[in-house]
PDB file of C-alpha atoms in Angstrom:
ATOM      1  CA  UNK A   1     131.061  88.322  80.241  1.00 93.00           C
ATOM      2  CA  UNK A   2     127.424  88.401  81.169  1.00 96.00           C
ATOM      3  CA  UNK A   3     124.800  90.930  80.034  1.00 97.00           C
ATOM      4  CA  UNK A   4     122.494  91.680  82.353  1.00 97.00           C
ATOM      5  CA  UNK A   5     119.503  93.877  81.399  1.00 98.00           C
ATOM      6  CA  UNK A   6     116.392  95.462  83.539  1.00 97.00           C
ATOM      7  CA  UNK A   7     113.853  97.070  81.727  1.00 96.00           C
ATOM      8  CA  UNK A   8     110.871  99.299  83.326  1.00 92.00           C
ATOM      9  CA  UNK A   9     108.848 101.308  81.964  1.00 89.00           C
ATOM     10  CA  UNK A  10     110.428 104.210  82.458  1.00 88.00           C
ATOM     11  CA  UNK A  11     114.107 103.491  83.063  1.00 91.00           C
ATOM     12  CA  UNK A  12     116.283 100.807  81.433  1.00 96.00           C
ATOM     13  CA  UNK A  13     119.299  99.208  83.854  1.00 96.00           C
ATOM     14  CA  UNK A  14     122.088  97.599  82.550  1.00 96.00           C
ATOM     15  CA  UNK A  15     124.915  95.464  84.438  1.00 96.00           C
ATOM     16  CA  UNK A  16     128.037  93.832  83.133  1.00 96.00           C
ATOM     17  CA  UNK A  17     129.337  90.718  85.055  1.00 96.00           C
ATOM     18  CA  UNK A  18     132.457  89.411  84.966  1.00 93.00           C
ATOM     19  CA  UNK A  19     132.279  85.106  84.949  1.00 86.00           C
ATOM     20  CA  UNK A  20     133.777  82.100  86.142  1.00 80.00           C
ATOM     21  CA  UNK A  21     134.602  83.544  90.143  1.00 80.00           C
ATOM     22  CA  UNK A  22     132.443  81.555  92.138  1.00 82.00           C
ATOM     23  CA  UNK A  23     132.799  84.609  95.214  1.00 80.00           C
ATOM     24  CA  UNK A  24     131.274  86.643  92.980  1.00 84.00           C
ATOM     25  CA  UNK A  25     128.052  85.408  93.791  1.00 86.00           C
ATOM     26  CA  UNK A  26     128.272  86.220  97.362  1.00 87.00           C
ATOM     27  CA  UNK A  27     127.062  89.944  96.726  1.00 91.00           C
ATOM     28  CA  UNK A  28     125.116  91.693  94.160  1.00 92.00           C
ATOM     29  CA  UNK A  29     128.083  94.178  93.312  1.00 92.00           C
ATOM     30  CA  UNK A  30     130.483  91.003  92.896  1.00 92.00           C
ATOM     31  CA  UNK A  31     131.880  90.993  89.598  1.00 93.00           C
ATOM     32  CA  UNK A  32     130.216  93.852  88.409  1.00 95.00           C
ATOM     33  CA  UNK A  33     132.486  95.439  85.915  1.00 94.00           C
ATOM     34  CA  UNK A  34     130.225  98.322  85.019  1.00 94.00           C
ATOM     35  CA  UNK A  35     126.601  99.570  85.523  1.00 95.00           C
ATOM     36  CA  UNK A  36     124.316 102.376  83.277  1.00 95.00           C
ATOM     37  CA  UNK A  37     120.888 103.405  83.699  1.00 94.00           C
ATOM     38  CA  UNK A  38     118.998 105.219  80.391  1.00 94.00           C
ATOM     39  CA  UNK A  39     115.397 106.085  79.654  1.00 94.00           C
ATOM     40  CA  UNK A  40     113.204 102.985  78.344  1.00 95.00           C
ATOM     41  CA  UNK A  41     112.598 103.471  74.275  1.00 95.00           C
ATOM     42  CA  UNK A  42     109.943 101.421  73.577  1.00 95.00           C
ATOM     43  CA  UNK A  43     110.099 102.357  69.708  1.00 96.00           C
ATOM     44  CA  UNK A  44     113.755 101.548  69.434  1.00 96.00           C
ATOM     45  CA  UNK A  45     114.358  99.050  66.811  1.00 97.00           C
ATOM     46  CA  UNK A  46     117.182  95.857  67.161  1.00 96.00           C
ATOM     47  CA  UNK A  47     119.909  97.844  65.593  1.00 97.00           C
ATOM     48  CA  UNK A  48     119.389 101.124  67.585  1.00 97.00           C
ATOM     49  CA  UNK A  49     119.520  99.040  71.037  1.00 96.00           C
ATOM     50  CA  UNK A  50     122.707  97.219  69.617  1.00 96.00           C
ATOM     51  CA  UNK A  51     123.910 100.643  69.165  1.00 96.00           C
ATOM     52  CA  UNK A  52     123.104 101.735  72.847  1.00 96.00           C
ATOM     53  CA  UNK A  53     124.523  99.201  74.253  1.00 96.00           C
ATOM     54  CA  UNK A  54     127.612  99.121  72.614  1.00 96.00           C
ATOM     55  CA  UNK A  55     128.295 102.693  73.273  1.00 96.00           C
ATOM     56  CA  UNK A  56     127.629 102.033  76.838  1.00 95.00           C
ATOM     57  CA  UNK A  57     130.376  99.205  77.105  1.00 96.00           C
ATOM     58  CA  UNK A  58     132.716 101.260  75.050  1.00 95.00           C
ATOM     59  CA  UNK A  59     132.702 104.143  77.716  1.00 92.00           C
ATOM     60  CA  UNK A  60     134.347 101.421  79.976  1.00 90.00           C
ATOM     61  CA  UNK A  61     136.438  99.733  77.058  1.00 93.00           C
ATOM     62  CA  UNK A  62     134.427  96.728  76.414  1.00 94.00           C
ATOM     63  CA  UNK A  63     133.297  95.519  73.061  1.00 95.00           C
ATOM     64  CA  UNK A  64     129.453  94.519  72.366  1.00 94.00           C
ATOM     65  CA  UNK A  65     130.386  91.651  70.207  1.00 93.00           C
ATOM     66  CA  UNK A  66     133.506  90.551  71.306  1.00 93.00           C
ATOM     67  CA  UNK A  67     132.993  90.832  75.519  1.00 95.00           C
ATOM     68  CA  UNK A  68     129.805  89.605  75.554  1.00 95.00           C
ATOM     69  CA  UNK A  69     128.862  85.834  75.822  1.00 93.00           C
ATOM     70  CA  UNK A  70     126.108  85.914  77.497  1.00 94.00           C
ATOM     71  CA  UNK A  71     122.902  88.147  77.810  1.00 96.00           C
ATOM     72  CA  UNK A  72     120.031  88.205  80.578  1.00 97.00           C
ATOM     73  CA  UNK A  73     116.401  90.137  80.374  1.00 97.00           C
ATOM     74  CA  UNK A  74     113.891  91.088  82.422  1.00 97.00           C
ATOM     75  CA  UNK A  75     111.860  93.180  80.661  1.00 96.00           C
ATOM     76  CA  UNK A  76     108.197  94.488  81.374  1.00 92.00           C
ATOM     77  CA  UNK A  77     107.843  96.453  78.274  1.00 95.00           C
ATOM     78  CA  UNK A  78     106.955  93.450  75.515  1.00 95.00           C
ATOM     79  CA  UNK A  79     108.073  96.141  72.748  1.00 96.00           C
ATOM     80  CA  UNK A  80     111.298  96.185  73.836  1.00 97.00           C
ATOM     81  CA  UNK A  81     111.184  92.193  74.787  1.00 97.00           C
ATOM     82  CA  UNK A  82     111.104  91.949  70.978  1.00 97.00           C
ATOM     83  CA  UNK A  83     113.733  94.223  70.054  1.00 97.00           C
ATOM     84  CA  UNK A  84     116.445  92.704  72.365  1.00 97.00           C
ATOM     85  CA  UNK A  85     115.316  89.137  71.152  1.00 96.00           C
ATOM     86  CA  UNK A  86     115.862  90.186  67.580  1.00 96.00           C
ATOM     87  CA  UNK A  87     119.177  91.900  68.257  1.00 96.00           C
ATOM     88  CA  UNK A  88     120.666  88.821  70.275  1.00 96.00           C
ATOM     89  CA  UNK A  89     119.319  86.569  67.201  1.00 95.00           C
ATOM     90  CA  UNK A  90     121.117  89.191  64.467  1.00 95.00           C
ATOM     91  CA  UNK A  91     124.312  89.776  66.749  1.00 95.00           C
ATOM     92  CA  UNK A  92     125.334  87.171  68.873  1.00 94.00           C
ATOM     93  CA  UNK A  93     125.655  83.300  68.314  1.00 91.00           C
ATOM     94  CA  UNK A  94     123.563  82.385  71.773  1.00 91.00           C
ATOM     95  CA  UNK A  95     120.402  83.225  72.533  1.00 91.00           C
ATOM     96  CA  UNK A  96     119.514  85.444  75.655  1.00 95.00           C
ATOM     97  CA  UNK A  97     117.880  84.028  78.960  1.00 96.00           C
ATOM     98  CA  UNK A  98     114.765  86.310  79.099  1.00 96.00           C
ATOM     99  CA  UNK A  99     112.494  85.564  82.291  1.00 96.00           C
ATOM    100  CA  UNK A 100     109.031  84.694  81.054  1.00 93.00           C
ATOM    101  CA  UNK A 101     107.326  81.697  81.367  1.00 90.00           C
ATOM    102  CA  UNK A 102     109.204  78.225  81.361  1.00 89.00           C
ATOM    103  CA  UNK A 103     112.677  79.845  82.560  1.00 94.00           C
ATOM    104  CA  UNK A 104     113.686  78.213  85.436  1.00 93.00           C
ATOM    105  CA  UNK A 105     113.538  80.787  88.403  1.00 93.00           C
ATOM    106  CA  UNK A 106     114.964  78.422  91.371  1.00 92.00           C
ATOM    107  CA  UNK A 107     112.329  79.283  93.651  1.00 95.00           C
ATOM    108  CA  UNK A 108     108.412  77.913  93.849  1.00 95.00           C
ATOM    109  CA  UNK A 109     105.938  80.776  92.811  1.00 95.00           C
ATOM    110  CA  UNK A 110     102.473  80.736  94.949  1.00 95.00           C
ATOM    111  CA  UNK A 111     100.766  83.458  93.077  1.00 94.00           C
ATOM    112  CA  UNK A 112      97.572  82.316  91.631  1.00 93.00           C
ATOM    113  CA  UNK A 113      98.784  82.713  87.984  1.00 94.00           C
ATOM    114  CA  UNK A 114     102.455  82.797  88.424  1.00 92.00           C
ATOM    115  CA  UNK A 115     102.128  84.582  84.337  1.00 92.00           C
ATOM    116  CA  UNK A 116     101.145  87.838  85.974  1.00 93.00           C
ATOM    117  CA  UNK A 117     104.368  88.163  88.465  1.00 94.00           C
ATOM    118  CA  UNK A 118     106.646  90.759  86.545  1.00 93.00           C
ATOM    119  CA  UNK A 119     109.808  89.665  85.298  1.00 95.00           C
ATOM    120  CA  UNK A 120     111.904  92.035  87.529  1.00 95.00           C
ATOM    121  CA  UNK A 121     109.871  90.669  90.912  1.00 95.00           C
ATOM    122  CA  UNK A 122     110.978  87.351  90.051  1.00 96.00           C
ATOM    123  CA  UNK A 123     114.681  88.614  89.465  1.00 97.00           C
ATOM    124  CA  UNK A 124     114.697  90.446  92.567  1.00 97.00           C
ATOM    125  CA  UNK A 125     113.162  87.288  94.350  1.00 97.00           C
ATOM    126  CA  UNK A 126     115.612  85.397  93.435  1.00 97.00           C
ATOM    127  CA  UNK A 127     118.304  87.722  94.170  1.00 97.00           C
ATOM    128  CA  UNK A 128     116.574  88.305  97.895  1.00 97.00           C
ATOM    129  CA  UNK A 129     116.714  84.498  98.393  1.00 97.00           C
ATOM    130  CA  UNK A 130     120.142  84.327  97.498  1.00 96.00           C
ATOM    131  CA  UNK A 131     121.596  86.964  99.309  1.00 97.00           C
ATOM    132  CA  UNK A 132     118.911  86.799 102.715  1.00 96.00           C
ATOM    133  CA  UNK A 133     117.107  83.274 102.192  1.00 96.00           C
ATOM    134  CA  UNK A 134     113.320  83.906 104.030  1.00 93.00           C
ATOM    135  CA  UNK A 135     111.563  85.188 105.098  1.00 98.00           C
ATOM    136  CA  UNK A 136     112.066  88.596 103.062  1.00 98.00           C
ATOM    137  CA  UNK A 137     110.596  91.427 101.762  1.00 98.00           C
ATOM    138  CA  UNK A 138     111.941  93.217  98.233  1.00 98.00           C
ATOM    139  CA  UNK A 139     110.572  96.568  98.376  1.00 98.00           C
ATOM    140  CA  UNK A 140     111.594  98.113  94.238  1.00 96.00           C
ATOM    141  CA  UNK A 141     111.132 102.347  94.330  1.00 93.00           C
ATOM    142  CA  UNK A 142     110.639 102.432  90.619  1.00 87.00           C
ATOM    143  CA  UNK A 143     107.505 103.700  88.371  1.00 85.00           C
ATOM    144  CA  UNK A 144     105.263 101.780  90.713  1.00 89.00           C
ATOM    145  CA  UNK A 145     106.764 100.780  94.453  1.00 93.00           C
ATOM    146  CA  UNK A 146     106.355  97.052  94.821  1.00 95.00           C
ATOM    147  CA  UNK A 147     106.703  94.812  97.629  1.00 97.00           C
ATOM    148  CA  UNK A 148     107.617  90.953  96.688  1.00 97.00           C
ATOM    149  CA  UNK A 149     106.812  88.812  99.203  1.00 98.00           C
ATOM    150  CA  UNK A 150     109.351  85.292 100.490  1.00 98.00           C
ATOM    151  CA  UNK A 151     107.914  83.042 102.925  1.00 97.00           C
ATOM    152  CA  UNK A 152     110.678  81.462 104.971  1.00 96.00           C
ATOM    153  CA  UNK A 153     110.536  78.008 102.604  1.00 96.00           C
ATOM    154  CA  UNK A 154     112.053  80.452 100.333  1.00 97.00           C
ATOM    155  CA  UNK A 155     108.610  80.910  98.154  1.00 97.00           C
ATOM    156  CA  UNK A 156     107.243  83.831  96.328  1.00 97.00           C
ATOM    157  CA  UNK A 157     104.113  84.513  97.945  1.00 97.00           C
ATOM    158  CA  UNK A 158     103.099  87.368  96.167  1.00 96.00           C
ATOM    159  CA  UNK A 159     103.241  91.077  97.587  1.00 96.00           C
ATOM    160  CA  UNK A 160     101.760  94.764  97.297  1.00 96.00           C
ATOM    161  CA  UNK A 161     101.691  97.034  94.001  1.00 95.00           C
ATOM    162  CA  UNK A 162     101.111 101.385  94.759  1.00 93.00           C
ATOM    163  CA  UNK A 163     102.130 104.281  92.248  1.00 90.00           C
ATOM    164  CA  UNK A 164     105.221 104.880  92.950  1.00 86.00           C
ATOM    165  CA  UNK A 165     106.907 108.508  94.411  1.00 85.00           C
ATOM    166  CA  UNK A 166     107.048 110.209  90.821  1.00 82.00           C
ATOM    167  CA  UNK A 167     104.152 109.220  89.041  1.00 80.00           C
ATOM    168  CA  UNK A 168     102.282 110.277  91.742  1.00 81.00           C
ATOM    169  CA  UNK A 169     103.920 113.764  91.551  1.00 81.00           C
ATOM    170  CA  UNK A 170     103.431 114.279  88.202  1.00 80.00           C
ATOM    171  CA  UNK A 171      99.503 113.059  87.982  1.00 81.00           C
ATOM    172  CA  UNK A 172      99.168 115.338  91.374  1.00 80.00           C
ATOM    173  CA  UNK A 173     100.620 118.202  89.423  1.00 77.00           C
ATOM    174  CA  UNK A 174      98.181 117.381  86.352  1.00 76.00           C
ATOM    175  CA  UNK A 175      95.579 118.016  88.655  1.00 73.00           C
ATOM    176  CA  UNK A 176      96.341 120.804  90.925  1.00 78.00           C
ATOM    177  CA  UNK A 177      97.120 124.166  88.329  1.00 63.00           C
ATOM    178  CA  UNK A 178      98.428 126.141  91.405  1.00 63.00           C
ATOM    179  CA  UNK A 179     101.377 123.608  92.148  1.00 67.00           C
ATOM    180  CA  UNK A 180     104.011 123.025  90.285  1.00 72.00           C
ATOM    181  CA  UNK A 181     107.587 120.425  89.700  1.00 76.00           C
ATOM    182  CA  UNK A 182     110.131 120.046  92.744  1.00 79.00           C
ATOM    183  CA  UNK A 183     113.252 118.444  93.505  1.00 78.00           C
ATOM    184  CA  UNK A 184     113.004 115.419  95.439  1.00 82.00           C
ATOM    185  CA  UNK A 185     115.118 116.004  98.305  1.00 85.00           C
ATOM    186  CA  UNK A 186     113.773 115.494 102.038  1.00 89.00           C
ATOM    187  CA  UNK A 187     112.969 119.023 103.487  1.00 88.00           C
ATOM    188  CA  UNK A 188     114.176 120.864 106.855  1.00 89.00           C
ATOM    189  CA  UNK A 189     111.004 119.223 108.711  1.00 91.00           C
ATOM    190  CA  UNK A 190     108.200 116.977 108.106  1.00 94.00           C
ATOM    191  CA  UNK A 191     106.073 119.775 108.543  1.00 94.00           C
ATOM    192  CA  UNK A 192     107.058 121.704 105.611  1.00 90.00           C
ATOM    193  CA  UNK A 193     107.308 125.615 105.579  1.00 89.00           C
ATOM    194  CA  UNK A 194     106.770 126.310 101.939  1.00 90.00           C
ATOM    195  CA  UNK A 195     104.227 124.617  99.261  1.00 86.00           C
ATOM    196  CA  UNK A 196     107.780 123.079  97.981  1.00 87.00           C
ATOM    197  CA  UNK A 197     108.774 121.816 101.453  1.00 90.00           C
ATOM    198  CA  UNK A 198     105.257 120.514 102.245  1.00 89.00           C
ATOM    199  CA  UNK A 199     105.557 118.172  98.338  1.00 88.00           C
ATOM    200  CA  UNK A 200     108.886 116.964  99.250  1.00 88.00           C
ATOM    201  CA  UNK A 201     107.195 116.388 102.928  1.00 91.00           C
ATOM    202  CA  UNK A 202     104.000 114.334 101.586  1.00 90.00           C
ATOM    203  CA  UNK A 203     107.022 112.220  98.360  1.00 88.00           C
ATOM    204  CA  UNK A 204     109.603 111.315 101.058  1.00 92.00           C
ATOM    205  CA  UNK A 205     107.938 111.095 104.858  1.00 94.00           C
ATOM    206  CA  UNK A 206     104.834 109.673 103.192  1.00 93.00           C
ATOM    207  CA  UNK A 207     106.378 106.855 101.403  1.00 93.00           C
ATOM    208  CA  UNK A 208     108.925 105.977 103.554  1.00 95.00           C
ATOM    209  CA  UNK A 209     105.448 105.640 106.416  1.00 96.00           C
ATOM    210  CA  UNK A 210     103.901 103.958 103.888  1.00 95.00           C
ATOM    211  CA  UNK A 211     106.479 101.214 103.424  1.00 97.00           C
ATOM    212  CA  UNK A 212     106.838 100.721 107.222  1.00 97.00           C
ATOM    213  CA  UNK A 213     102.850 100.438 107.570  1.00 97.00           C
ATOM    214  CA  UNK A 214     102.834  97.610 104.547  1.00 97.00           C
ATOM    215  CA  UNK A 215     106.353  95.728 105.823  1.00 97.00           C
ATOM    216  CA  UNK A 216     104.122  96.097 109.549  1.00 97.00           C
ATOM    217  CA  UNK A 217     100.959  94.243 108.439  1.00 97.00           C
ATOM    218  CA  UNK A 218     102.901  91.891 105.916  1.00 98.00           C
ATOM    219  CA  UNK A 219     105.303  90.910 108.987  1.00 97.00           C
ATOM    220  CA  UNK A 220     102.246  90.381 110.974  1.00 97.00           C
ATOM    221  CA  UNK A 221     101.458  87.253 108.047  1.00 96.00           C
ATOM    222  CA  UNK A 222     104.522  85.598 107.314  1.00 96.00           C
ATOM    223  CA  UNK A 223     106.899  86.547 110.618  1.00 95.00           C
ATOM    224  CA  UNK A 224     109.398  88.986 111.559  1.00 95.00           C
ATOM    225  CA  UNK A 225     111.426  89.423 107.804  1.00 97.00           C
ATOM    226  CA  UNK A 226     114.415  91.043 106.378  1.00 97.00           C
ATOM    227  CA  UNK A 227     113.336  93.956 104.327  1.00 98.00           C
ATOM    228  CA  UNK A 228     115.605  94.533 101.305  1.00 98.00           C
ATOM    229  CA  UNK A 229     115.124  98.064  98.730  1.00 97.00           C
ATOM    230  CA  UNK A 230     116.349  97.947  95.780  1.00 96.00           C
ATOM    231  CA  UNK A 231     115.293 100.521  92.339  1.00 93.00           C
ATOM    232  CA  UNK A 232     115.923 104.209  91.310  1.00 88.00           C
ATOM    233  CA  UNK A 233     114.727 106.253  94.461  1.00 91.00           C
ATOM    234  CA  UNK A 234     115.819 103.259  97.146  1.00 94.00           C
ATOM    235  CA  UNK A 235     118.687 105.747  98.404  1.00 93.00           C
ATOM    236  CA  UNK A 236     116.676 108.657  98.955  1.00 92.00           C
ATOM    237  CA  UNK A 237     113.182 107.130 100.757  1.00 94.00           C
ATOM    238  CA  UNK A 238     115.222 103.885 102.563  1.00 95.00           C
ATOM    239  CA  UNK A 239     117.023 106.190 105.316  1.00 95.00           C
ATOM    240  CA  UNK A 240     113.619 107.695 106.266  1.00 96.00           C
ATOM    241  CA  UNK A 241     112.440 104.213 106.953  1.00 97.00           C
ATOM    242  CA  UNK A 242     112.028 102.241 110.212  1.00 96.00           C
ATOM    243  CA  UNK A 243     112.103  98.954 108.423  1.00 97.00           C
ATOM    244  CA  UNK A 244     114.864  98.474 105.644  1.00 97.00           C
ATOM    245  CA  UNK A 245     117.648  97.003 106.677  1.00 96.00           C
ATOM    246  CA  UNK A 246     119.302  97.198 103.255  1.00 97.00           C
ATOM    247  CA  UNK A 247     119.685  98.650  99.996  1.00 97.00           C
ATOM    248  CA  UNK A 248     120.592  96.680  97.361  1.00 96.00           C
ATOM    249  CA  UNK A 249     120.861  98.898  93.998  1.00 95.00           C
ATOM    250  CA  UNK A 250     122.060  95.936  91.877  1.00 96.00           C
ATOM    251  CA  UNK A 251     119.290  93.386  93.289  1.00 97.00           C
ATOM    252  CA  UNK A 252     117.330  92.699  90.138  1.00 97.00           C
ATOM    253  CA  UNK A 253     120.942  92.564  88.162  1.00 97.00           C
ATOM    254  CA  UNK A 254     121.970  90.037  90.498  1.00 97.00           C
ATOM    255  CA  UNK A 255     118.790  88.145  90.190  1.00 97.00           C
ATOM    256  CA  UNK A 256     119.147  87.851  86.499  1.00 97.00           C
ATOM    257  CA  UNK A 257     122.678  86.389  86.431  1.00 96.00           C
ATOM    258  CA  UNK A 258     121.235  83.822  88.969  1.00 96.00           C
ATOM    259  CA  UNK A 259     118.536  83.018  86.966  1.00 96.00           C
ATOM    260  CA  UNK A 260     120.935  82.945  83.465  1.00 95.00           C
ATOM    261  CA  UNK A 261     123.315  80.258  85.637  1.00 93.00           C
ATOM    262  CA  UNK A 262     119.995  78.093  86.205  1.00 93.00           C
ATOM    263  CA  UNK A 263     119.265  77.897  82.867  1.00 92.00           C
ATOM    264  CA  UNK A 264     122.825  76.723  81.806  1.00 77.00           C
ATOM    265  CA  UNK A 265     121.532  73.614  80.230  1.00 68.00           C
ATOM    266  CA  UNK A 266     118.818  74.936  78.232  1.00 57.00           C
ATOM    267  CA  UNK A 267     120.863  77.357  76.304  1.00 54.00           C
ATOM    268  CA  UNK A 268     121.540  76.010  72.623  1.00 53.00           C
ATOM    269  CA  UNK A 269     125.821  74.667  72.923  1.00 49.00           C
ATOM    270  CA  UNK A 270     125.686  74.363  76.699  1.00 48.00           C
ATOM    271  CA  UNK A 271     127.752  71.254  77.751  1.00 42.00           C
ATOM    272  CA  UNK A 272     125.633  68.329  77.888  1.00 34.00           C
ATOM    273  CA  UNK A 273     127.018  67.981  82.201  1.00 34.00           C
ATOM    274  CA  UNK A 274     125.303  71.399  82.691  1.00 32.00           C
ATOM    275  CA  UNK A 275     122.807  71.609  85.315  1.00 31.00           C
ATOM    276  CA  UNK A 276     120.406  74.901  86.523  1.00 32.00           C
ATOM    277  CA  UNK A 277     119.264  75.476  89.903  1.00 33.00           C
TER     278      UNK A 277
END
């Protein structure tokens, strides 16, 4: 089975794919055996993350060592990069696919330095093109809200970085002594009756405008798209929205196994038939 891993700098997402059904491909959740999500570590050493993730497969009754054939990264925290290449190297008898550059994506990057697109935007491109060819937008709710760009040849293009819904809460609560922590839930209006109410107001009715403003005036460059979200928060700001039409939790997961299938032949013991994407 594949090991799929998606780290951020503030949460860690794991998926476990089952192999060899081509059908599986056809969605993100298709052969997904299990799923976890834990905080990002970025002092934990080779052994602890071996640890971790074997406790995570055993809650589902799968074995680290003996399940696992094949392992996928996307990792924007270079820390942990290094951990999970030294584990794979002191556990396993194949080395992992870790997107960085020279990995064959499947998919022709136009940024002007195609080294400074994050891992997990080219895993979600990939998954985007897969699942909704072009032209797309990938809109990832995580510690920063991104928006990946696909022109309809199926390119990355680039996109739009902005702080994303909680880091924005907690430096606004730095600041401001008289407010304090709430629960992210939408409120009984937009215009909100308590100092509560009017936070949740400004997190949830304010993103979710701010995503259909950017989707408006990226739409208005590249044509009328499909707008995929994907990341932590994608459930709660999505139905608020004008413009996503899905909501793809598993996106960047599905990316990765893509991009580990395109880079059958460079892995050391592949078949010497094996192609990539």
């Amino acid at each position: 089975m594949l090991l799929t891993i998606d780290v951020g700098n503030t949460q860690t997402v794991l998926g476990l794919y089952q192999q060899g059904d081509p059908a599986s491909l056809e969605s993100a959740e298709g052969g997904l055996v299990g799923h976890w999500r834990a905080a990002t570590d970025a002092d934990a050493t080779s052994d602890e993350l071996a640890v971790q993730l074997d406790g995570f497969l055993a809650v589902e009754g799968w074995e680290l060592l003996s399940d696992v054939s094949g392992l996928a990264v996307a990792s924007g925290v270079p820390r942990v990069t290094a951990a999970l290449r030294a584990m794979a190297a002191h556990y396993f008898d194949f080395e992992p696919v870790v997107i960085a550059p020279g990995v064959r994506s499947g998919i022709p990057i136009r940024y002007d330095d195609p080294k400074e697109v994050g891992p997990d935007r080219i895993a979600n491109a990939v998954g985007a093109v897969a699942l909704y060819g072009g032209p797309t937008i990938v809109v990832d709710f995580g510690t920063g809200t991104t928006f990946d760009v696909i022109s309809g040849d199926c390119e990355y293009l680039g996109g739009v970085i902005s702080p994303g819904v909680e880091i924005s809460l907690e430096a606004l609560f730095e600041r401001a002594a008289a407010l304090r922590s709430v629960e992210l839930t939408p409120p009984r209006s937009v215009i909100g009756r308590s100092t509560a109410e009017s936070l949740q107001s400004g997190a949830i009715y304010g993103y979710a405008s701010q995503v259909d403003g950017l989707c408006r005036r990226i739409a208005a460059e590249i044509g009328e798209p499909a707008v995929v979200a994907t990341g932590g928060l994608a459930s709660l700001i999505s139905p608020h929205t004008s413009c996503i039409e899905h909501v793809q939790p598993w996106l960047t997961l599905h990316g990765l196994r893509l991009v580990w299938a395109k880079n059958a032949d460079r892995r050391p013991g592949a078949p010497s038939g094996a192609r990539g994407g």
